[in-house]
GROMACS .gro file of C-alpha atoms in nm:
model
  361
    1UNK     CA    1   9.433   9.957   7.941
    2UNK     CA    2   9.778   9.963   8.159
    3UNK     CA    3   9.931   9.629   8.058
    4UNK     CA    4   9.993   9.410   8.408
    5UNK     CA    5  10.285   9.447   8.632
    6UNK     CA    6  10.598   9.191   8.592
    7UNK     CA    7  10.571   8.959   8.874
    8UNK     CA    8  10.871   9.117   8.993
    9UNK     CA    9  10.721   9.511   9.020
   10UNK     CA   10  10.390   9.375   9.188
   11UNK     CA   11  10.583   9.134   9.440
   12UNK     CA   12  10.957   9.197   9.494
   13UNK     CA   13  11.155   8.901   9.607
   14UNK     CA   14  11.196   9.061   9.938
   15UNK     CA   15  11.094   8.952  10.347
   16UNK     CA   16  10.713   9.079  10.413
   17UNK     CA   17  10.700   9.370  10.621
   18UNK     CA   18  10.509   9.331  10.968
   19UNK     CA   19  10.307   9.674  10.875
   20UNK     CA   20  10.118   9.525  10.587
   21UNK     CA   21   9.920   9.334  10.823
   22UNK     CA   22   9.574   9.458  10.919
   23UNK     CA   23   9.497   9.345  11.256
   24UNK     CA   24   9.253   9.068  11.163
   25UNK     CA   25   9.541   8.959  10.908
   26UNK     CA   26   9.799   8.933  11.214
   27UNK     CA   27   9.555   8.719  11.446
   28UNK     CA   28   9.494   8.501  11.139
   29UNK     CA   29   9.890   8.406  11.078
   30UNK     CA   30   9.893   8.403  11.517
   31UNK     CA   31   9.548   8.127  11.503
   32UNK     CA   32   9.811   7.936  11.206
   33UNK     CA   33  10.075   7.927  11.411
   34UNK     CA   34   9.868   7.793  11.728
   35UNK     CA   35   9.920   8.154  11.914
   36UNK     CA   36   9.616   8.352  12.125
   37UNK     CA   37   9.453   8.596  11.891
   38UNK     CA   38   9.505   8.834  12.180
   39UNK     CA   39   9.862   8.898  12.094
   40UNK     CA   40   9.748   9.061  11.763
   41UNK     CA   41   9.648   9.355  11.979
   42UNK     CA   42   9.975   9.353  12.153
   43UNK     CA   43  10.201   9.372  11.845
   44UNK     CA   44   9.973   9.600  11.701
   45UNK     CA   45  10.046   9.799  12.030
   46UNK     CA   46  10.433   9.774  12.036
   47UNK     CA   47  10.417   9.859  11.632
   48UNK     CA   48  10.213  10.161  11.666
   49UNK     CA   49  10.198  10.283  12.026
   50UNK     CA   50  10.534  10.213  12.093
   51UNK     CA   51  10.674  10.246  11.780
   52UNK     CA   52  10.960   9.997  11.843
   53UNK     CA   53  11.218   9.895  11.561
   54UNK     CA   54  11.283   9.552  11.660
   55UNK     CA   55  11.056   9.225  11.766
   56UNK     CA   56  11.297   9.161  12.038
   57UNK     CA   57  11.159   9.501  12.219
   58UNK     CA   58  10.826   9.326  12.253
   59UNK     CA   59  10.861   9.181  12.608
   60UNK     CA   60  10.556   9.103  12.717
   61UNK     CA   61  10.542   8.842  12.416
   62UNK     CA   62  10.685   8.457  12.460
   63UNK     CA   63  11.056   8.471  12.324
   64UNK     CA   64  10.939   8.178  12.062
   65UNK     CA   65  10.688   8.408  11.908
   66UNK     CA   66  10.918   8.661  11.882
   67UNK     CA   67  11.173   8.442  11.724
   68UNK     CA   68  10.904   8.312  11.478
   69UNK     CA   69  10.796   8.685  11.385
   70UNK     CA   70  11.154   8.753  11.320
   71UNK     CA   71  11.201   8.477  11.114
   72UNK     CA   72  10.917   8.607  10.892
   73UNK     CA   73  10.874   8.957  10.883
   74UNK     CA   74  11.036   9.264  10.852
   75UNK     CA   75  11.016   9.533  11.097
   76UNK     CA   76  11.316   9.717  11.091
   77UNK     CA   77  11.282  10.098  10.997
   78UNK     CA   78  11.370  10.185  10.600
   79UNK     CA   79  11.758  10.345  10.635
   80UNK     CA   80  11.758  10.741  10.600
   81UNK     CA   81  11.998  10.842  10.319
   82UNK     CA   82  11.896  11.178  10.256
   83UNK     CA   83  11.743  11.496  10.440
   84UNK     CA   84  11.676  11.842  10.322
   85UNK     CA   85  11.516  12.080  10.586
   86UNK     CA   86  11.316  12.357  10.418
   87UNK     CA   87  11.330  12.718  10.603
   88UNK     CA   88  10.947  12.702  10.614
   89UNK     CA   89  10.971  12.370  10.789
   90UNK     CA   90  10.911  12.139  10.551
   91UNK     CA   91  11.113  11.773  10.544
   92UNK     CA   92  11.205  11.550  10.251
   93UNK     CA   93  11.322  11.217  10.334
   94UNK     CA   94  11.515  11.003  10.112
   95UNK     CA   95  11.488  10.626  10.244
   96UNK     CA   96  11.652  10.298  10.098
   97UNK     CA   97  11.467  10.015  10.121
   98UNK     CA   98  11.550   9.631  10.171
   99UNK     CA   99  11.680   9.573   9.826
  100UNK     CA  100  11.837   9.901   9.794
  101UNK     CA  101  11.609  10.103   9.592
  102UNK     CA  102  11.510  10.449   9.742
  103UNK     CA  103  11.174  10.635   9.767
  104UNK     CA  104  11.094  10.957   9.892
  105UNK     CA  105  10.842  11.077  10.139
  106UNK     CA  106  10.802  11.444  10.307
  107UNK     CA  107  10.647  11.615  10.616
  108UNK     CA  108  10.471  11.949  10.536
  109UNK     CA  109  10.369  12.169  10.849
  110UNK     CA  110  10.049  12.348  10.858
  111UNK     CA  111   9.869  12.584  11.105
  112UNK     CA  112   9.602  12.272  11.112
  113UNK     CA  113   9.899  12.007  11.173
  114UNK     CA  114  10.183  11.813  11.012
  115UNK     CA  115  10.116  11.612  10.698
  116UNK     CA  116  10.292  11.355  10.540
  117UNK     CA  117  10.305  11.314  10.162
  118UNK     CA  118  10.404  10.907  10.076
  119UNK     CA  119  10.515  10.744   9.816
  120UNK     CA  120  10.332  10.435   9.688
  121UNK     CA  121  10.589  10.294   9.377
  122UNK     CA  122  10.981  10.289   9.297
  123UNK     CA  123  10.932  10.508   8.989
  124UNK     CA  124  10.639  10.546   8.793
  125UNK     CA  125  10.532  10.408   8.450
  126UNK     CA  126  10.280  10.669   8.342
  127UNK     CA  127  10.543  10.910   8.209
  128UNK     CA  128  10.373  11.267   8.324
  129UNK     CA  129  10.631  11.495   8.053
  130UNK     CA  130  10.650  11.739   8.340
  131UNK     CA  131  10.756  11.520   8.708
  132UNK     CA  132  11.095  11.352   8.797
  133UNK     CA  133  10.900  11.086   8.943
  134UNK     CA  134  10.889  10.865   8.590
  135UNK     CA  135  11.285  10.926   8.521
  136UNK     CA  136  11.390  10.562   8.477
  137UNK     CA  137  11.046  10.436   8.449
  138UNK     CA  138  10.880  10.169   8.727
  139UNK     CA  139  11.127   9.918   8.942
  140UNK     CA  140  10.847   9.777   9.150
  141UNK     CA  141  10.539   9.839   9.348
  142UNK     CA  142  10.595   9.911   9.756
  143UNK     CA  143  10.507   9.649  10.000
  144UNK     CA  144  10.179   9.818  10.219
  145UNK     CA  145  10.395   9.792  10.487
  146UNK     CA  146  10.665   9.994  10.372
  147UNK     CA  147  10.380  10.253  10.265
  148UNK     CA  148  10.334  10.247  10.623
  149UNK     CA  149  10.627  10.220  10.736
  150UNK     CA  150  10.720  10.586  10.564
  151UNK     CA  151  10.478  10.734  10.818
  152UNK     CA  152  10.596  10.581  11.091
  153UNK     CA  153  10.967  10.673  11.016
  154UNK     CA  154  10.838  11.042  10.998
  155UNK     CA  155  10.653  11.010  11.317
  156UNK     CA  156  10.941  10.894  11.518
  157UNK     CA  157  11.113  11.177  11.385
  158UNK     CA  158  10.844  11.391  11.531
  159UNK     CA  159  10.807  11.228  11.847
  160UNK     CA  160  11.117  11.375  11.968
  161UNK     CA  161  10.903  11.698  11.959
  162UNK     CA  162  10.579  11.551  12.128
  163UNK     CA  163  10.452  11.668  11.763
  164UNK     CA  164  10.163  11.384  11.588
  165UNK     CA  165  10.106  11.317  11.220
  166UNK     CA  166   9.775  11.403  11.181
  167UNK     CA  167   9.657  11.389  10.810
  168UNK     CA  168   9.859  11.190  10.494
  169UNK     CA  169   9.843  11.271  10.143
  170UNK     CA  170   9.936  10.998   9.887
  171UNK     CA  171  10.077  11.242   9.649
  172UNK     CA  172  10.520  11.093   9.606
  173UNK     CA  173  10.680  10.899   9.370
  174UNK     CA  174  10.410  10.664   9.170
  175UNK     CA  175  10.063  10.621   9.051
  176UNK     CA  176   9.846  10.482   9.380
  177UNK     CA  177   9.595  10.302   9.171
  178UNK     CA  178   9.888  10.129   8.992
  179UNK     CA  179   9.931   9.986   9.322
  180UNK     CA  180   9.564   9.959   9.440
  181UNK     CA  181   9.589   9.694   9.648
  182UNK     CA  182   9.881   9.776   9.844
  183UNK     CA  183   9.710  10.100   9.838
  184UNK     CA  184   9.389   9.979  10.009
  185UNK     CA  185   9.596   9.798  10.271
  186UNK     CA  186   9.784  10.049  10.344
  187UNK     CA  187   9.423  10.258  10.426
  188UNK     CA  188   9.316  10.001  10.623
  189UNK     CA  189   9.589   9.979  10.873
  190UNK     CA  190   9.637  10.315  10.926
  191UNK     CA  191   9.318  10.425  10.949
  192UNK     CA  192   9.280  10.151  11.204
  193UNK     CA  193   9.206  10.286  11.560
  194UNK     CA  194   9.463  10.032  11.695
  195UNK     CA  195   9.717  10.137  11.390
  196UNK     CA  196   9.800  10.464  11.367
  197UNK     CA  197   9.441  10.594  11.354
  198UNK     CA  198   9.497  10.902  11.088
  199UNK     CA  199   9.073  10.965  11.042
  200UNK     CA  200   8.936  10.892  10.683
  201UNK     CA  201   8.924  11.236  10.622
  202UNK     CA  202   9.264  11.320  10.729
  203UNK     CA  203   9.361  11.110  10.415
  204UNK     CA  204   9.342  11.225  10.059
  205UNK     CA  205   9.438  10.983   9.768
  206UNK     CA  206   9.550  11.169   9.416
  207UNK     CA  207   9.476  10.972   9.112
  208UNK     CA  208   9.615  11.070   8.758
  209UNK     CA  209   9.309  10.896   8.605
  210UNK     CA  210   9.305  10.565   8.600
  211UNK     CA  211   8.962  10.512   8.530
  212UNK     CA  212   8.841  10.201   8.592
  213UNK     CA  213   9.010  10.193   8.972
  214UNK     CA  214   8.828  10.476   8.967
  215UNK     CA  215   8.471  10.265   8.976
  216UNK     CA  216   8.652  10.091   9.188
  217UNK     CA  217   8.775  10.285   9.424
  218UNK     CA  218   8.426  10.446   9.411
  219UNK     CA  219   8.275  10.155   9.567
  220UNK     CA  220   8.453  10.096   9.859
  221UNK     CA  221   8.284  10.289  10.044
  222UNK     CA  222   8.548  10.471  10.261
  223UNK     CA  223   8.530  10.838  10.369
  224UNK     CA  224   8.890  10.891  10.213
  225UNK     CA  225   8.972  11.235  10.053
  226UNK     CA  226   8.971  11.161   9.649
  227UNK     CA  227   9.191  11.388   9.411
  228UNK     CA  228   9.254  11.387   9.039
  229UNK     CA  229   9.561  11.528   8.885
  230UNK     CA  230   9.380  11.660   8.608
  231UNK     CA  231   9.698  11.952   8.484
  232UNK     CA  232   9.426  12.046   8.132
  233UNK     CA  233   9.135  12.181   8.034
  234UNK     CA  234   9.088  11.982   7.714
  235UNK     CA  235   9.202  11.604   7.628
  236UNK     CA  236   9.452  11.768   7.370
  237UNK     CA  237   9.686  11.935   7.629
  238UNK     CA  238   9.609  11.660   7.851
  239UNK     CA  239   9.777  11.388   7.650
  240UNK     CA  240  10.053  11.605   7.577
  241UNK     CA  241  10.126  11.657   7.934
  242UNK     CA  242  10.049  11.300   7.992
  243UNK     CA  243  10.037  10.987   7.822
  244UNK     CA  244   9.746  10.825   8.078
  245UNK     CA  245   9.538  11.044   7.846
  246UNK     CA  246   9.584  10.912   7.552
  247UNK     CA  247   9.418  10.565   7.760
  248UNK     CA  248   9.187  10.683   7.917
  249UNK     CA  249   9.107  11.007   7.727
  250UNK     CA  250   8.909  11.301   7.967
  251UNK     CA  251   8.535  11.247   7.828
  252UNK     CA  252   8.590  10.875   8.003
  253UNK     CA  253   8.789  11.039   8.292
  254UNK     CA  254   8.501  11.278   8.361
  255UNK     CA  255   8.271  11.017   8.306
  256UNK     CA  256   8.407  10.804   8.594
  257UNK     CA  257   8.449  11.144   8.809
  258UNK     CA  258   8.094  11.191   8.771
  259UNK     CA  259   8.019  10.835   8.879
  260UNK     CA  260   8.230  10.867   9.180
  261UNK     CA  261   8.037  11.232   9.296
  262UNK     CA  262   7.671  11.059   9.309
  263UNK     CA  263   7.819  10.739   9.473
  264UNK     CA  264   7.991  10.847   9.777
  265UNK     CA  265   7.794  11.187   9.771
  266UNK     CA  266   8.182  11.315   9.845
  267UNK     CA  267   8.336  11.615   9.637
  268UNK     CA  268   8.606  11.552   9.455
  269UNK     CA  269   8.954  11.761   9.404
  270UNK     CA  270   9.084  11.866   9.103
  271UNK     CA  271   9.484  11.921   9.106
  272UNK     CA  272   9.565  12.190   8.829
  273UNK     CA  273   9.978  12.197   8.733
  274UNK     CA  274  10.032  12.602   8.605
  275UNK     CA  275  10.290  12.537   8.310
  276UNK     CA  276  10.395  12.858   8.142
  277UNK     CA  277  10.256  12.936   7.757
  278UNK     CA  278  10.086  12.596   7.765
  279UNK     CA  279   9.773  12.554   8.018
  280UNK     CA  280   9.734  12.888   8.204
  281UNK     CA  281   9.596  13.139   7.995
  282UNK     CA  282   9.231  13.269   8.044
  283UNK     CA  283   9.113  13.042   7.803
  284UNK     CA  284   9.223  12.780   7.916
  285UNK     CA  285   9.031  12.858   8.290
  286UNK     CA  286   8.724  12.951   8.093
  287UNK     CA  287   8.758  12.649   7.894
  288UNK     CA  288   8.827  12.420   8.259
  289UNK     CA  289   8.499  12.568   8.417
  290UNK     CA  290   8.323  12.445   8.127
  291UNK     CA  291   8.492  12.090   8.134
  292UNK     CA  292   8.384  12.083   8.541
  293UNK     CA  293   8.055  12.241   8.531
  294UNK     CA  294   7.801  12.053   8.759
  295UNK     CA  295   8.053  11.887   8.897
  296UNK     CA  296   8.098  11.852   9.318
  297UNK     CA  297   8.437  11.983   9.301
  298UNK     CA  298   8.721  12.207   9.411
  299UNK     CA  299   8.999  12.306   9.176
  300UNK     CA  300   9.380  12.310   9.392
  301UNK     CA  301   9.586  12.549   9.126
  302UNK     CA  302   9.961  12.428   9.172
  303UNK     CA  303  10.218  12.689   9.022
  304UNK     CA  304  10.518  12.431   8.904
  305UNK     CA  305  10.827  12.349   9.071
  306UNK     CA  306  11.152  12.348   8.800
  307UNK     CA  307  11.271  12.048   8.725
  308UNK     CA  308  11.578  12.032   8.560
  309UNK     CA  309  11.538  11.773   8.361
  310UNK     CA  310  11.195  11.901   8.208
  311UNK     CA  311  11.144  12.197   7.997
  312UNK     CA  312  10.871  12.354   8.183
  313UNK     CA  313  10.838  12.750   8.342
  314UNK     CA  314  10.642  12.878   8.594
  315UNK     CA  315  10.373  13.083   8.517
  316UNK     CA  316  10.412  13.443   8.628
  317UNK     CA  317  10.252  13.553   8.952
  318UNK     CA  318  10.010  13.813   8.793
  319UNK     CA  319   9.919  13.551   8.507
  320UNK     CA  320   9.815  13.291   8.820
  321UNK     CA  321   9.610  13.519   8.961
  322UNK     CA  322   9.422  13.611   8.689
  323UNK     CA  323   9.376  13.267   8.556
  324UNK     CA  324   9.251  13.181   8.958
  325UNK     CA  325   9.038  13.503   8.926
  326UNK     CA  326   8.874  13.373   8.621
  327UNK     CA  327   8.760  13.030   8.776
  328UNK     CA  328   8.631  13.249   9.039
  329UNK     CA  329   8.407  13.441   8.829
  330UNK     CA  330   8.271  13.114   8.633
  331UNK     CA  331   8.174  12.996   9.029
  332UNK     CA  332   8.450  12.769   9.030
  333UNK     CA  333   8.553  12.634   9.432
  334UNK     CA  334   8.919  12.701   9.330
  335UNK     CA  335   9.236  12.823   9.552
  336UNK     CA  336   9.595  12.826   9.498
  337UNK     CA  337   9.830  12.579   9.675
  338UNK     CA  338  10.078  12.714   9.939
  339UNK     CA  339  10.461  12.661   9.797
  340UNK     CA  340  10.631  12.470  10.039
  341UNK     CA  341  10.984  12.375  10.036
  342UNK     CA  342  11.073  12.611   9.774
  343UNK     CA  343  11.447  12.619   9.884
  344UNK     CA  344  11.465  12.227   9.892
  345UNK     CA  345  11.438  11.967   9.596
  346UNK     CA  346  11.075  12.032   9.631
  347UNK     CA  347  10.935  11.898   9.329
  348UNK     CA  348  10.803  11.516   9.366
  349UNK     CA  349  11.097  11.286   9.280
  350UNK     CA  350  11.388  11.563   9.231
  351UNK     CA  351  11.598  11.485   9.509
  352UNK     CA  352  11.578  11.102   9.454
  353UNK     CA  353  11.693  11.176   9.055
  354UNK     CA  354  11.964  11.393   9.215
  355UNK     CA  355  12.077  11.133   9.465
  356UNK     CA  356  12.020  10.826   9.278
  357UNK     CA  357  12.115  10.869   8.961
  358UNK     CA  358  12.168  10.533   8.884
  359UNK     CA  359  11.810  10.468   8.926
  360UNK     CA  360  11.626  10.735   8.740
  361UNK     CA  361  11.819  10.681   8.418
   0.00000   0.00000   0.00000
């Protein structure tokens, strides 16, 4: 088992954000404070209609609540500190938060719409030996409102285009069931008609395989888009790529897969890392439709972005297609991932550990 958070990763001694309020959370603090439920729906309105930055823009509500929301919650944006613009469009963001650590969080355009990838941690714990995301291990857990509040900054950004965020993956820096109930907040609100109403099945949450949230996660009962970062065909290469493995080794990982398939009746995606000379030979995608056989699935082959700070190649182009060709032939759903930002510090947490050095370390 993951031991527990510090108190300090799982709540940072910082001022609550405004956006990790769910609506029926926001007319429960107004009914506290002896204010109409009613104005729930109008903050909610100013928040994520209007999109304002400060309480003080809300005008149609009584300067004393506005006063009182200022005096306990944050709403200002996260401050920008970084921005590469890809030639194919893509965006990553570098933001600070309130106590100075940064995150990243990126805006990918496809023919279907713009997506946002966000971030759900400062750092990670699990120690994957092939992402820049675990250099300097975990500072803290994010707020649900500053999960949110990454889409929001991206939207505003958009809105001087009349462009609309219209699907989120929760693929940046961190493990999102490390975080689950920030996490399921962080669902909630945006998913909310009066939020920013991103569908269920705009959303997909990746996993690397933390099995009992898995259950979990199962049983909620929401229409969200489910993804495993799954990078092996067999438990050996798996817990030498990554350490969650050696945990929750893959027979119990499948296991809980499985579970999760007859549950929600949903399929389930498998995200497949292509690291040359150690996962992407024809065996190994002979010995991956074996592992997934039977199972309601779709496999997303990823050919790697370099990080410098790794050791890992990319697989050459013919060897990708014939290892994609072989999945094929076993009946295996399977497709390769568009590159995006390939002319950018692409690869999830490089161009924080190039920015911040002092935090990734």
């Amino acid at each position: 088992m993951l031991k527990p958070l510090s108190e300090k990763q799982q709540n940072p001694a910082i001022m609550p954000s405004i956006f990790s309020l769910e609506l029926s959370d926001l007319e429960n603090w107004l009914s506290e404070i002896k204010e109409p439920k009613f104005r729930g729906a109008q903050i909610y309105n100013w928040l994520y209609e209007k999109r304002v930055t400060s309480f003080e823009e809300m005008t149609n509500l009584p300067k004393g609540l506005r006063d009182k929301l200022e005096e306990t919650f944050h709403v200002h944006p996260m401050k920008e500190v970084a921005r590469q613009e890809s030639s194919d469009g893509t965006i990553k963001f570098l933001f600070e938060l309130q106590d100075g650590y940064s995150i990243e969080t990126v805006l990918m355009r496809h023919e279907y719409g713009n997506s946002v990838c966000v971030t759900t941690q400062v750092g990670c714990r699990l120690g994957c030996t092939f992402c820049a995301s675990t250099l300097g291990g975990l500072k803290r857990n994010l707020l649900a409102g500053e999960i949110v509040a990454q889409v929001l900054q991206v939207q505003r950004a958009l809105d001087a285009t009349e462009e609309r965020v219209s699907s989120i993956v929760i693929m940046g820096i961190g493990e999102p069931f490390d975080n689950y109930d920030g996490l399921i907040k962080f669902l909630k609100v945006v998913n909310h008609d009066k939020g920013l109403n991103i569908g269920a099945r705009h959303i997909t949450v990746s996993t690397s395989g933390i099995v009992p949230y898995i259950y979990k996660f199962a049983d909620e009962g929401m229409q969200i888009n489910f993804a495993v970062s799954l990078h092996a065909p067999n438990t050996e290469i798996r817990s030498r790529l990554m350490p969650v493995n050696r945990m929750y080794p893959m027979e119990e990982l499948m296991e809980s897969i499985r579970y999760y398939t007859k549950k929600t009746g949903r399929r389930i995606s498998f995200e497949y890392g292509l690291f040359g000379g150690v996962n992407d030979q024809v065996e190994h995608a002979e010995e991956l439709a074996k592992l997934i056989k039977n199972v309601k699935c779709h496999v997303n082959l990823i050919p790697v972005n370099y990080v410098p700070e790794r050791d890992y190649v990319r697989t050459p182009k013919n060897q990708i297609f014939k290892f994609l060709e072989t999945l094929k032939k076993r009946g295996v759903n399977a497709t390769l991932r568009r590159e995006q930002g390939h002319d950018i510090d692409a690869a999830c947490g490089q161009l924080r550990a190039k920015e911040r050095q002092e935090e990734t370390r």
